[in-house]
Amino acid sequence: MEKSLNWSGAYVTPSHGRRLIHAAGVWRVPEPKPRPADAEYACSAWVGLDGYRRWVAGLPQIGTVQSVTVTGGQAGPPVTQSWWQWWVRGQELLPVILKNVPVRPGDEVICILRAMTPDLVRFHIKNRSSPGVFATIQVLAPKYQPEPNGPFVTARVLGTTAEWIMERPTVPGSARLYPLPDYGTVEFADCVVRSRHPPAAARRQLLRGAGLIRMYEMLPNPSRVAVISVPKKLDQRTAEVRCQQR
């Protein structure tokens, strides 16, 4: 099992070297429960394409974010939102909140993204607990400068991986991670990816051979490593993975 400071979940790579172009997942929005210390706690659940390999610049992703703030020992109400983002390594491209797709703790959401071309991704999200609440967004790949004063390049979808992740997000404008709330357990179901080439029977890929990532945190006094979120494949035939708070 692999480890990360901010990811916990599962990822797959293409079978037979094919490029992945479609990823989907279903989960229930967790309720973010506060910790004792004053802070803003946040976690996000999402499905995405690319981003796992360090040499891949972009990561289109769509999901839900859950947060709660503790001030003076008192916790405010939980905040849950849906969002999409075309993240680019080293760039400050913030998530886009989908105000027309409200979500609440316990709601079941389905998120799908499909690379129509390497430069164009179509995002879909539906709140299954609220009939008629859904959105489809079509997004062009962002352009960025890998080097200062260098040429602009496009963060195209390469289809190297697909992921189902519980994340500890980064505070905007900094390299600091939000502290993780107590989110309990999140089960990603119907974790299916598809690749670009026929035959159709070979394009659908489940979680067989998926890699698992556990999340850890560096703690002081005494200096130590603590595992704070652990994934587990529940059933490869039904394509489910569970992320469990530690």
Coordinates of N, CA, C and O in Angstrom, one line a residue, residues 37-200:
A37 N -9.5 21.2 18.6 CA -8.8 22.4 18.5 C -9.5 23.4 17.6 O -10.2 23.0 16.6
D38 N -9.3 24.7 17.9 CA -9.9 25.7 17.0 C -9.2 25.7 15.6 O -7.9 25.7 15.5
A39 N -9.9 25.5 14.5 CA -9.4 25.4 13.2 C -10.5 25.3 12.2 O -11.6 25.0 12.6
E40 N -10.2 25.5 10.9 CA -11.1 25.1 9.8 C -10.7 23.8 9.3 O -9.5 23.6 8.9
Y41 N -11.6 22.8 9.4 CA -11.3 21.4 9.0 C -11.9 21.2 7.6 O -13.1 21.6 7.4
A42 N -11.3 20.5 6.7 CA -11.8 20.3 5.4 C -11.3 19.0 4.8 O -10.2 18.5 5.1
C43 N -12.2 18.3 4.0 CA -11.9 17.2 3.3 C -12.7 17.2 2.0 O -13.8 17.8 1.9
S44 N -12.2 16.5 0.9 CA -12.9 16.5 -0.3 C -12.9 15.0 -0.8 O -12.0 14.3 -0.6
A45 N -14.0 14.7 -1.5 CA -14.2 13.4 -2.1 C -14.3 13.6 -3.6 O -15.2 14.4 -4.0
W46 N -13.6 12.9 -4.4 CA -13.6 13.2 -5.9 C -13.2 12.0 -6.7 O -12.6 11.0 -6.2
V47 N -13.6 12.1 -8.0 CA -13.1 11.1 -9.0 C -12.4 12.0 -10.1 O -12.8 13.1 -10.3
G48 N -11.2 11.4 -10.6 CA -10.5 12.2 -11.5 C -9.7 11.4 -12.5 O -9.6 10.1 -12.4
L49 N -9.1 12.1 -13.5 CA -8.2 11.4 -14.5 C -6.9 12.1 -14.4 O -6.8 13.4 -14.4
D50 N -5.8 11.3 -14.4 CA -4.4 11.8 -14.4 C -4.1 12.3 -13.0 O -4.9 12.2 -12.1
G51 N -2.9 13.0 -12.9 CA -2.5 13.6 -11.6 C -1.7 12.8 -10.7 O -1.0 13.3 -9.9
Y52 N -1.8 11.4 -10.8 CA -1.1 10.6 -9.9 C 0.4 10.6 -10.2 O 1.3 10.6 -9.4
R53 N 0.7 10.5 -11.5 CA 2.1 10.5 -12.0 C 2.7 11.9 -11.9 O 2.1 12.8 -12.3
R54 N 3.9 12.0 -11.3 CA 4.5 13.3 -11.1 C 4.8 14.0 -12.4 O 4.8 15.2 -12.5
W55 N 5.0 13.3 -13.5 CA 5.3 13.9 -14.8 C 4.1 14.3 -15.6 O 4.2 14.9 -16.7
V56 N 2.9 14.1 -15.0 CA 1.7 14.5 -15.7 C 1.2 15.8 -15.0 O 1.0 15.9 -13.8
A57 N 1.0 16.9 -15.8 CA 0.8 18.2 -15.3 C -0.6 18.4 -14.8 O -0.9 19.1 -13.8
G58 N -1.6 17.8 -15.5 CA -3.0 18.2 -15.2 C -3.8 17.1 -14.5 O -3.4 15.9 -14.5
L59 N -4.9 17.5 -13.9 CA -5.8 16.6 -13.3 C -7.2 17.1 -13.3 O -7.6 17.9 -12.4
P60 N -8.1 16.8 -14.2 CA -9.5 17.2 -14.2 C -10.2 16.3 -13.1 O -10.0 15.1 -13.1
Q61 N -11.0 16.9 -12.3 CA -11.6 16.2 -11.1 C -13.0 16.8 -10.8 O -13.2 18.0 -11.0
I62 N -13.8 16.0 -10.2 CA -15.2 16.5 -9.8 C -15.6 15.7 -8.6 O -15.3 14.5 -8.4
G63 N -16.2 16.5 -7.6 CA -16.6 15.8 -6.4 C -17.4 16.7 -5.4 O -18.0 17.7 -5.8
T64 N -17.2 16.4 -4.1 CA -17.8 17.2 -3.1 C -16.7 17.6 -2.1 O -15.7 16.9 -1.9
V65 N -17.0 18.7 -1.4 CA -16.0 19.2 -0.4 C -16.8 19.4 0.9 O -18.0 19.9 0.9
Q66 N -16.2 19.0 2.0 CA -16.9 19.1 3.3 C -16.0 19.8 4.3 O -14.8 19.5 4.4
S67 N -16.6 20.8 5.0 CA -15.8 21.5 6.0 C -16.6 21.9 7.2 O -17.8 21.9 7.2
V68 N -15.8 22.2 8.3 CA -16.4 22.7 9.5 C -15.4 23.5 10.3 O -14.2 23.2 10.2
T69 N -15.8 24.6 10.9 CA -14.9 25.5 11.6 C -15.2 25.6 13.1 O -16.4 25.6 13.5
V70 N -14.1 25.5 13.8 CA -14.2 25.5 15.3 C -13.6 26.8 15.8 O -12.4 27.1 15.4
T71 N -14.4 27.7 16.5 CA -13.9 29.0 17.0 C -14.2 29.1 18.4 O -15.4 28.9 18.8
G72 N -13.2 29.3 19.3 CA -13.5 29.4 20.7 C -14.1 28.2 21.3 O -14.9 28.2 22.2
G73 N -13.7 27.0 20.7 CA -14.2 25.8 21.2 C -15.6 25.4 20.7 O -16.1 24.3 21.1
Q74 N -16.2 26.3 19.9 CA -17.6 26.0 19.4 C -17.5 25.7 17.9 O -16.9 26.5 17.2
A75 N -18.2 24.6 17.5 CA -18.2 24.3 16.1 C -19.3 24.9 15.4 O -20.5 25.0 15.9
G76 N -19.1 25.5 14.2 CA -20.1 26.0 13.4 C -20.8 24.9 12.6 O -20.5 23.7 12.8
P77 N -21.8 25.2 11.8 CA -22.5 24.2 11.0 C -21.6 23.6 10.0 O -20.8 24.3 9.4
P78 N -21.8 22.4 9.6 CA -21.0 21.8 8.5 C -21.4 22.5 7.2 O -22.5 22.8 7.0
V79 N -20.4 22.6 6.3 CA -20.6 23.2 5.0 C -20.2 22.1 4.0 O -19.1 21.5 4.0
T80 N -21.2 21.8 3.1 CA -20.9 20.7 2.0 C -21.3 21.3 0.7 O -22.4 21.9 0.5
Q81 N -20.4 21.1 -0.3 CA -20.6 21.7 -1.6 C -20.1 20.8 -2.7 O -19.3 19.9 -2.4
S82 N -20.7 20.9 -3.9 CA -20.2 20.2 -5.0 C -19.2 21.1 -5.8 O -19.4 22.3 -5.8
W83 N -18.3 20.5 -6.6 CA -17.3 21.3 -7.3 C -16.7 20.6 -8.4 O -16.8 19.3 -8.5
W84 N -16.0 21.3 -9.3 CA -15.1 20.7 -10.3 C -13.9 21.5 -10.4 O -13.8 22.7 -10.0
Q85 N -12.8 20.9 -10.9 CA -11.5 21.6 -11.0 C -10.7 20.9 -12.1 O -10.7 19.7 -12.2
W86 N -10.0 21.8 -12.9 CA -8.9 21.2 -13.7 C -7.6 21.7 -13.1 O -7.1 22.7 -13.4
W87 N -7.1 20.9 -12.2 CA -5.9 21.2 -11.4 C -4.7 21.1 -12.3 O -4.6 20.2 -13.2
V88 N -3.7 22.0 -12.1 CA -2.5 21.9 -12.9 C -1.3 22.1 -11.9 O -1.3 23.0 -11.1
R89 N -0.4 21.2 -12.0 CA 0.7 21.1 -11.0 C 1.5 22.5 -11.0 O 1.9 23.0 -12.1
G90 N 1.6 23.0 -9.8 CA 2.4 24.3 -9.7 C 1.6 25.5 -10.0 O 2.1 26.7 -10.0
Q91 N 0.3 25.4 -10.3 CA -0.5 26.6 -10.7 C -1.6 26.8 -9.6 O -2.0 25.8 -9.0
E92 N -2.1 28.0 -9.5 CA -3.1 28.3 -8.6 C -4.5 28.4 -9.3 O -5.0 29.5 -9.6
L93 N -5.1 27.3 -9.7 CA -6.4 27.2 -10.3 C -7.4 26.7 -9.3 O -7.4 25.5 -9.0
L94 N -8.2 27.5 -8.8 CA -9.1 27.1 -7.7 C -10.3 26.3 -8.2 O -10.7 26.4 -9.3
P95 N -10.8 25.5 -7.3 CA -12.1 24.7 -7.7 C -13.2 25.7 -7.9 O -13.3 26.8 -7.4
V96 N -14.1 25.2 -8.8 CA -15.3 26.0 -9.1 C -16.5 25.3 -8.4 O -16.8 24.1 -8.6
I97 N -17.1 26.1 -7.5 CA -18.2 25.6 -6.7 C -19.5 25.6 -7.5 O -19.8 26.6 -8.2
L98 N -20.2 24.4 -7.5 CA -21.5 24.3 -8.3 C -22.7 24.7 -7.4 O -23.2 23.8 -6.8
K99 N -23.0 25.9 -7.4 CA -24.1 26.4 -6.6 C -25.5 25.8 -7.0 O -26.4 25.8 -6.2
N100 N -25.6 25.4 -8.3 CA -26.8 24.8 -8.7 C -27.0 23.3 -8.4 O -28.0 22.7 -8.8
V101 N -25.9 22.8 -7.8 CA -26.0 21.4 -7.4 C -25.7 21.3 -5.9 O -24.6 20.9 -5.4
P102 N -26.7 21.7 -5.0 CA -26.4 21.7 -3.6 C -26.4 20.3 -3.1 O -27.1 19.4 -3.6
V103 N -25.6 20.0 -2.1 CA -25.5 18.7 -1.4 C -25.5 18.8 0.1 O -25.1 19.9 0.6
R104 N -26.0 17.8 0.7 CA -26.1 17.8 2.2 C -25.5 16.5 2.7 O -25.4 15.5 1.9
P105 N -25.0 16.4 3.9 CA -24.5 15.1 4.4 C -25.6 14.0 4.3 O -26.7 14.2 4.6
G106 N -25.1 12.9 3.8 CA -26.0 11.8 3.6 C -26.5 11.7 2.2 O -27.1 10.6 1.8
D107 N -26.5 12.8 1.4 CA -26.9 12.7 0.0 C -26.0 11.8 -0.8 O -24.8 11.7 -0.6
E108 N -26.7 11.1 -1.8 CA -25.9 10.2 -2.7 C -25.6 11.0 -4.0 O -26.6 11.4 -4.6
V109 N -24.4 11.1 -4.4 CA -24.0 11.8 -5.6 C -23.3 10.8 -6.5 O -22.7 9.8 -6.1
I110 N -23.5 11.0 -7.8 CA -22.8 10.3 -8.9 C -22.0 11.4 -9.6 O -22.5 12.4 -10.0
C111 N -20.7 11.1 -9.8 CA -19.8 12.0 -10.6 C -19.2 11.3 -11.7 O -18.7 10.1 -11.5
I112 N -19.2 11.9 -12.9 CA -18.6 11.3 -14.1 C -17.8 12.4 -14.8 O -18.2 13.5 -14.9
L113 N -16.6 12.0 -15.3 CA -15.9 12.9 -16.2 C -15.4 12.1 -17.4 O -15.1 10.9 -17.3
R114 N -15.5 12.7 -18.6 CA -15.1 12.1 -19.8 C -14.3 13.0 -20.7 O -14.7 14.2 -20.9
A115 N -13.1 12.6 -21.1 CA -12.3 13.3 -22.0 C -12.8 13.1 -23.4 O -12.7 12.1 -24.1
M116 N -13.5 14.2 -23.9 CA -14.1 14.1 -25.3 C -12.9 14.1 -26.3 O -13.0 13.4 -27.3
T117 N -11.9 14.9 -26.0 CA -10.6 15.0 -26.7 C -9.6 15.2 -25.6 O -10.0 15.5 -24.5
P118 N -8.3 15.2 -25.9 CA -7.3 15.5 -24.9 C -7.4 16.9 -24.3 O -7.0 17.2 -23.2
D119 N -8.1 17.8 -25.1 CA -8.2 19.2 -24.7 C -9.6 19.6 -24.2 O -9.8 20.7 -23.9
L120 N -10.5 18.6 -24.1 CA -11.9 18.9 -23.7 C -12.4 17.9 -22.8 O -12.4 16.7 -23.2
V121 N -12.9 18.3 -21.7 CA -13.5 17.3 -20.7 C -14.9 17.7 -20.4 O -15.2 18.9 -20.2
R122 N -15.8 16.7 -20.3 CA -17.2 16.9 -20.0 C -17.4 16.4 -18.6 O -17.2 15.2 -18.3
F123 N -17.8 17.2 -17.6 CA -18.1 16.8 -16.3 C -19.6 16.6 -16.1 O -20.4 17.4 -16.6
H124 N -20.0 15.6 -15.3 CA -21.4 15.4 -15.0 C -21.4 15.1 -13.4 O -20.6 14.4 -12.9
I125 N -22.4 15.7 -12.8 CA -22.7 15.4 -11.4 C -24.2 15.5 -11.2 O -24.9 16.3 -11.7
K126 N -24.7 14.5 -10.4 CA -26.1 14.4 -10.1 C -26.3 14.1 -8.6 O -25.6 13.2 -8.1
N127 N -27.1 14.8 -7.9 CA -27.5 14.5 -6.6 C -28.7 13.6 -6.6 O -29.8 14.0 -6.9
R128 N -28.5 12.3 -6.4 CA -29.5 11.3 -6.5 C -30.6 11.4 -5.4 O -31.7 10.9 -5.6
S129 N -30.2 12.1 -4.3 CA -31.2 12.3 -3.2 C -32.1 13.5 -3.5 O -33.0 13.7 -2.7
S130 N -31.8 14.3 -4.5 CA -32.7 15.4 -4.8 C -33.0 15.3 -6.3 O -32.2 15.7 -7.2
P131 N -34.2 14.8 -6.6 CA -34.6 14.7 -8.1 C -34.5 16.0 -8.8 O -34.9 17.0 -8.4
G132 N -33.9 15.8 -10.0 CA -33.7 17.0 -10.9 C -32.5 17.9 -10.6 O -32.3 18.9 -11.3
V133 N -31.7 17.5 -9.6 CA -30.5 18.4 -9.3 C -29.3 17.7 -9.9 O -28.8 16.7 -9.5
F134 N -28.8 18.3 -11.0 CA -27.7 17.8 -11.7 C -27.0 18.9 -12.5 O -27.6 20.0 -12.7
A135 N -25.9 18.7 -13.0 CA -25.2 19.6 -13.9 C -24.3 18.9 -14.8 O -23.7 17.9 -14.5
T136 N -24.1 19.5 -16.0 CA -23.1 19.0 -17.0 C -22.3 20.2 -17.4 O -22.9 21.3 -17.8
I137 N -21.0 20.1 -17.3 CA -20.1 21.2 -17.6 C -19.1 20.8 -18.6 O -18.4 19.7 -18.4
Q138 N -18.8 21.6 -19.7 CA -17.8 21.2 -20.6 C -16.7 22.2 -20.5 O -16.9 23.4 -20.6
V139 N -15.5 21.7 -20.4 CA -14.3 22.6 -20.0 C -13.2 22.3 -21.0 O -12.8 21.2 -21.2
L140 N -12.6 23.4 -21.5 CA -11.4 23.3 -22.3 C -10.2 23.2 -21.4 O -10.1 23.9 -20.3
A141 N -9.2 22.5 -21.8 CA -7.9 22.3 -21.0 C -7.3 23.7 -20.7 O -7.2 24.5 -21.7
P142 N -6.8 24.0 -19.5 CA -6.2 25.3 -19.2 C -4.8 25.3 -19.8 O -4.1 24.3 -20.0
K143 N -4.3 26.5 -20.1 CA -3.0 26.7 -20.6 C -2.1 27.3 -19.4 O -2.7 28.0 -18.6
Y144 N -0.9 26.9 -19.4 CA 0.0 27.4 -18.3 C 1.4 27.5 -18.8 O 1.8 27.0 -19.9
Q145 N 2.3 28.2 -18.0 CA 3.7 28.3 -18.3 C 4.5 27.4 -17.4 O 4.6 27.7 -16.2
P146 N 5.1 26.4 -17.9 CA 5.9 25.5 -17.0 C 7.1 26.3 -16.4 O 7.6 26.0 -15.3
E147 N 7.6 27.2 -17.2 CA 8.8 28.0 -16.8 C 8.4 29.5 -16.9 O 7.7 29.9 -17.8
P148 N 8.9 30.3 -15.9 CA 8.7 31.8 -16.0 C 9.2 32.3 -17.3 O 10.3 32.0 -17.7
N149 N 8.3 33.1 -17.9 CA 8.6 33.8 -19.2 C 8.8 32.8 -20.4 O 9.2 33.1 -21.5
G150 N 8.4 31.5 -20.1 CA 8.5 30.5 -21.1 C 7.2 30.4 -21.9 O 6.2 31.2 -21.7
P151 N 7.1 29.6 -22.9 CA 5.9 29.5 -23.7 C 4.7 28.8 -22.9 O 5.0 28.0 -22.0
F152 N 3.5 29.1 -23.3 CA 2.4 28.5 -22.7 C 2.1 27.1 -23.4 O 2.3 27.0 -24.6
V153 N 1.8 26.2 -22.6 CA 1.4 24.8 -23.0 C 0.0 24.5 -22.5 O -0.5 25.1 -21.6
T154 N -0.6 23.4 -23.0 CA -1.9 23.0 -22.6 C -1.8 21.8 -21.8 O -1.1 20.8 -22.1
A155 N -2.6 21.8 -20.7 CA -2.6 20.7 -19.7 C -3.6 19.6 -20.2 O -4.7 19.4 -19.7
R156 N -3.2 18.9 -21.3 CA -4.0 17.9 -21.9 C -4.2 16.6 -21.0 O -3.4 16.3 -20.2
V157 N -5.3 16.0 -21.3 CA -5.6 14.7 -20.6 C -4.8 13.6 -21.3 O -4.9 13.4 -22.5
L158 N -3.9 12.9 -20.5 CA -3.1 11.8 -21.1 C -3.7 10.5 -20.8 O -3.3 9.5 -21.4
G159 N -4.6 10.4 -19.8 CA -5.3 9.1 -19.5 C -4.3 8.1 -18.8 O -4.5 6.9 -19.1
T160 N -3.4 8.6 -18.0 CA -2.4 7.6 -17.4 C -3.0 6.9 -16.1 O -2.6 5.8 -15.8
T161 N -3.9 7.6 -15.5 CA -4.5 7.0 -14.3 C -6.0 7.5 -14.1 O -6.3 8.5 -14.7
A162 N -6.7 6.8 -13.3 CA -8.0 7.3 -12.8 C -8.0 7.1 -11.3 O -7.5 6.1 -10.8
E163 N -8.7 8.0 -10.6 CA -8.6 7.9 -9.1 C -10.0 8.2 -8.4 O -10.8 8.8 -9.0
W164 N -10.1 7.6 -7.3 CA -11.3 7.8 -6.4 C -10.7 8.1 -5.0 O -10.1 7.2 -4.3
I165 N -10.8 9.4 -4.6 CA -9.9 9.9 -3.5 C -10.7 10.6 -2.4 O -11.6 11.4 -2.8
M166 N -10.3 10.4 -1.2 CA -10.6 11.3 -0.1 C -9.4 12.1 0.1 O -8.3 11.6 0.3
E167 N -9.5 13.5 0.0 CA -8.3 14.3 0.0 C -8.4 15.3 1.2 O -9.4 15.8 1.6
R168 N -7.2 15.6 1.7 CA -7.0 16.7 2.6 C -6.5 17.9 1.8 O -5.4 18.0 1.3
P169 N -7.4 18.9 1.5 CA -7.1 19.9 0.5 C -6.0 20.9 1.1 O -5.8 21.0 2.3
T170 N -5.5 21.6 0.1 CA -4.5 22.7 0.4 C -5.2 24.0 0.6 O -6.1 24.3 -0.1
V171 N -4.8 24.7 1.6 CA -5.3 26.1 1.9 C -5.0 27.0 0.7 O -3.8 27.0 0.3
P172 N -6.0 27.6 0.1 CA -5.6 28.5 -1.1 C -4.6 29.5 -0.8 O -4.6 30.1 0.3
G173 N -3.6 29.6 -1.7 CA -2.6 30.6 -1.6 C -1.4 30.2 -0.7 O -0.5 31.0 -0.4
S174 N -1.4 28.9 -0.3 CA -0.3 28.4 0.6 C 0.0 27.0 0.2 O -0.7 26.4 -0.6
A175 N 1.0 26.4 0.9 CA 1.3 25.0 0.8 C 0.8 24.2 1.9 O 1.0 23.0 2.0
R176 N 0.1 24.9 2.8 CA -0.4 24.3 4.0 C -1.7 23.4 3.8 O -2.6 23.9 3.0
L177 N -1.8 22.3 4.4 CA -3.0 21.4 4.3 C -4.0 21.7 5.4 O -3.6 22.0 6.5
Y178 N -5.2 21.7 5.0 CA -6.3 21.8 6.1 C -6.1 20.6 7.0 O -5.9 19.5 6.6
P179 N -6.4 20.8 8.3 CA -6.5 19.6 9.2 C -7.8 18.9 8.8 O -8.8 19.4 8.3
L180 N -7.7 17.5 8.9 CA -8.8 16.7 8.4 C -9.9 16.6 9.5 O -9.6 16.3 10.7
P181 N -11.1 16.8 9.1 CA -12.2 16.6 10.1 C -12.4 15.1 10.3 O -11.9 14.2 9.6
D182 N -13.2 14.7 11.2 CA -13.6 13.3 11.4 C -14.8 13.1 10.4 O -15.9 13.4 10.6
Y183 N -14.4 12.5 9.3 CA -15.4 12.2 8.2 C -16.0 10.8 8.3 O -16.9 10.5 7.6
G184 N -15.5 10.0 9.2 CA -16.0 8.6 9.4 C -15.6 7.7 8.3 O -14.4 7.3 8.2
T185 N -16.5 7.3 7.4 CA -16.3 6.3 6.4 C -17.0 6.8 5.1 O -18.1 7.3 5.1
V186 N -16.3 6.7 4.0 CA -16.8 7.0 2.7 C -16.6 5.8 1.8 O -15.5 5.3 1.6
E187 N -17.7 5.3 1.2 CA -17.6 4.2 0.2 C -17.8 4.7 -1.2 O -18.9 5.2 -1.5
F188 N -16.9 4.5 -2.0 CA -17.0 4.8 -3.5 C -17.5 3.5 -4.1 O -16.9 2.5 -4.1
A189 N -18.7 3.7 -4.8 CA -19.3 2.5 -5.5 C -19.3 2.8 -7.0 O -19.1 4.0 -7.4
D190 N -19.5 1.7 -7.8 CA -19.5 1.9 -9.3 C -18.3 2.6 -9.8 O -18.4 3.5 -10.6
C191 N -17.1 2.2 -9.3 CA -15.9 2.8 -9.7 C -15.4 2.2 -11.0 O -14.7 1.2 -11.1
V192 N -15.9 2.8 -12.1 CA -15.6 2.3 -13.4 C -14.9 3.3 -14.3 O -15.1 4.5 -14.2
V193 N -13.9 2.8 -15.1 CA -13.2 3.6 -16.0 C -13.3 3.0 -17.4 O -13.6 1.8 -17.5
R194 N -13.2 3.8 -18.4 CA -13.2 3.3 -19.8 C -12.0 3.8 -20.5 O -11.5 5.0 -20.3
S195 N -11.5 3.0 -21.5 CA -10.4 3.5 -22.3 C -10.8 3.8 -23.7 O -12.0 3.6 -24.0
R196 N -9.9 4.3 -24.5 CA -10.3 4.9 -25.7 C -10.6 3.9 -26.8 O -11.4 4.2 -27.7
H197 N -9.9 2.8 -26.9 CA -9.9 2.0 -28.1 C -10.9 0.8 -27.9 O -11.1 0.3 -26.9
P198 N -11.5 0.4 -29.0 CA -12.3 -0.9 -29.1 C -11.3 -2.1 -28.9 O -10.1 -1.9 -29.0
P199 N -11.9 -3.3 -28.8 CA -13.3 -3.6 -28.7 C -14.0 -3.1 -27.5 O -13.4 -3.0 -26.4
A200 N -15.3 -2.9 -27.6 CA -16.1 -2.4 -26.4 C -15.9 -3.3 -25.2 O -15.9 -2.8 -24.1

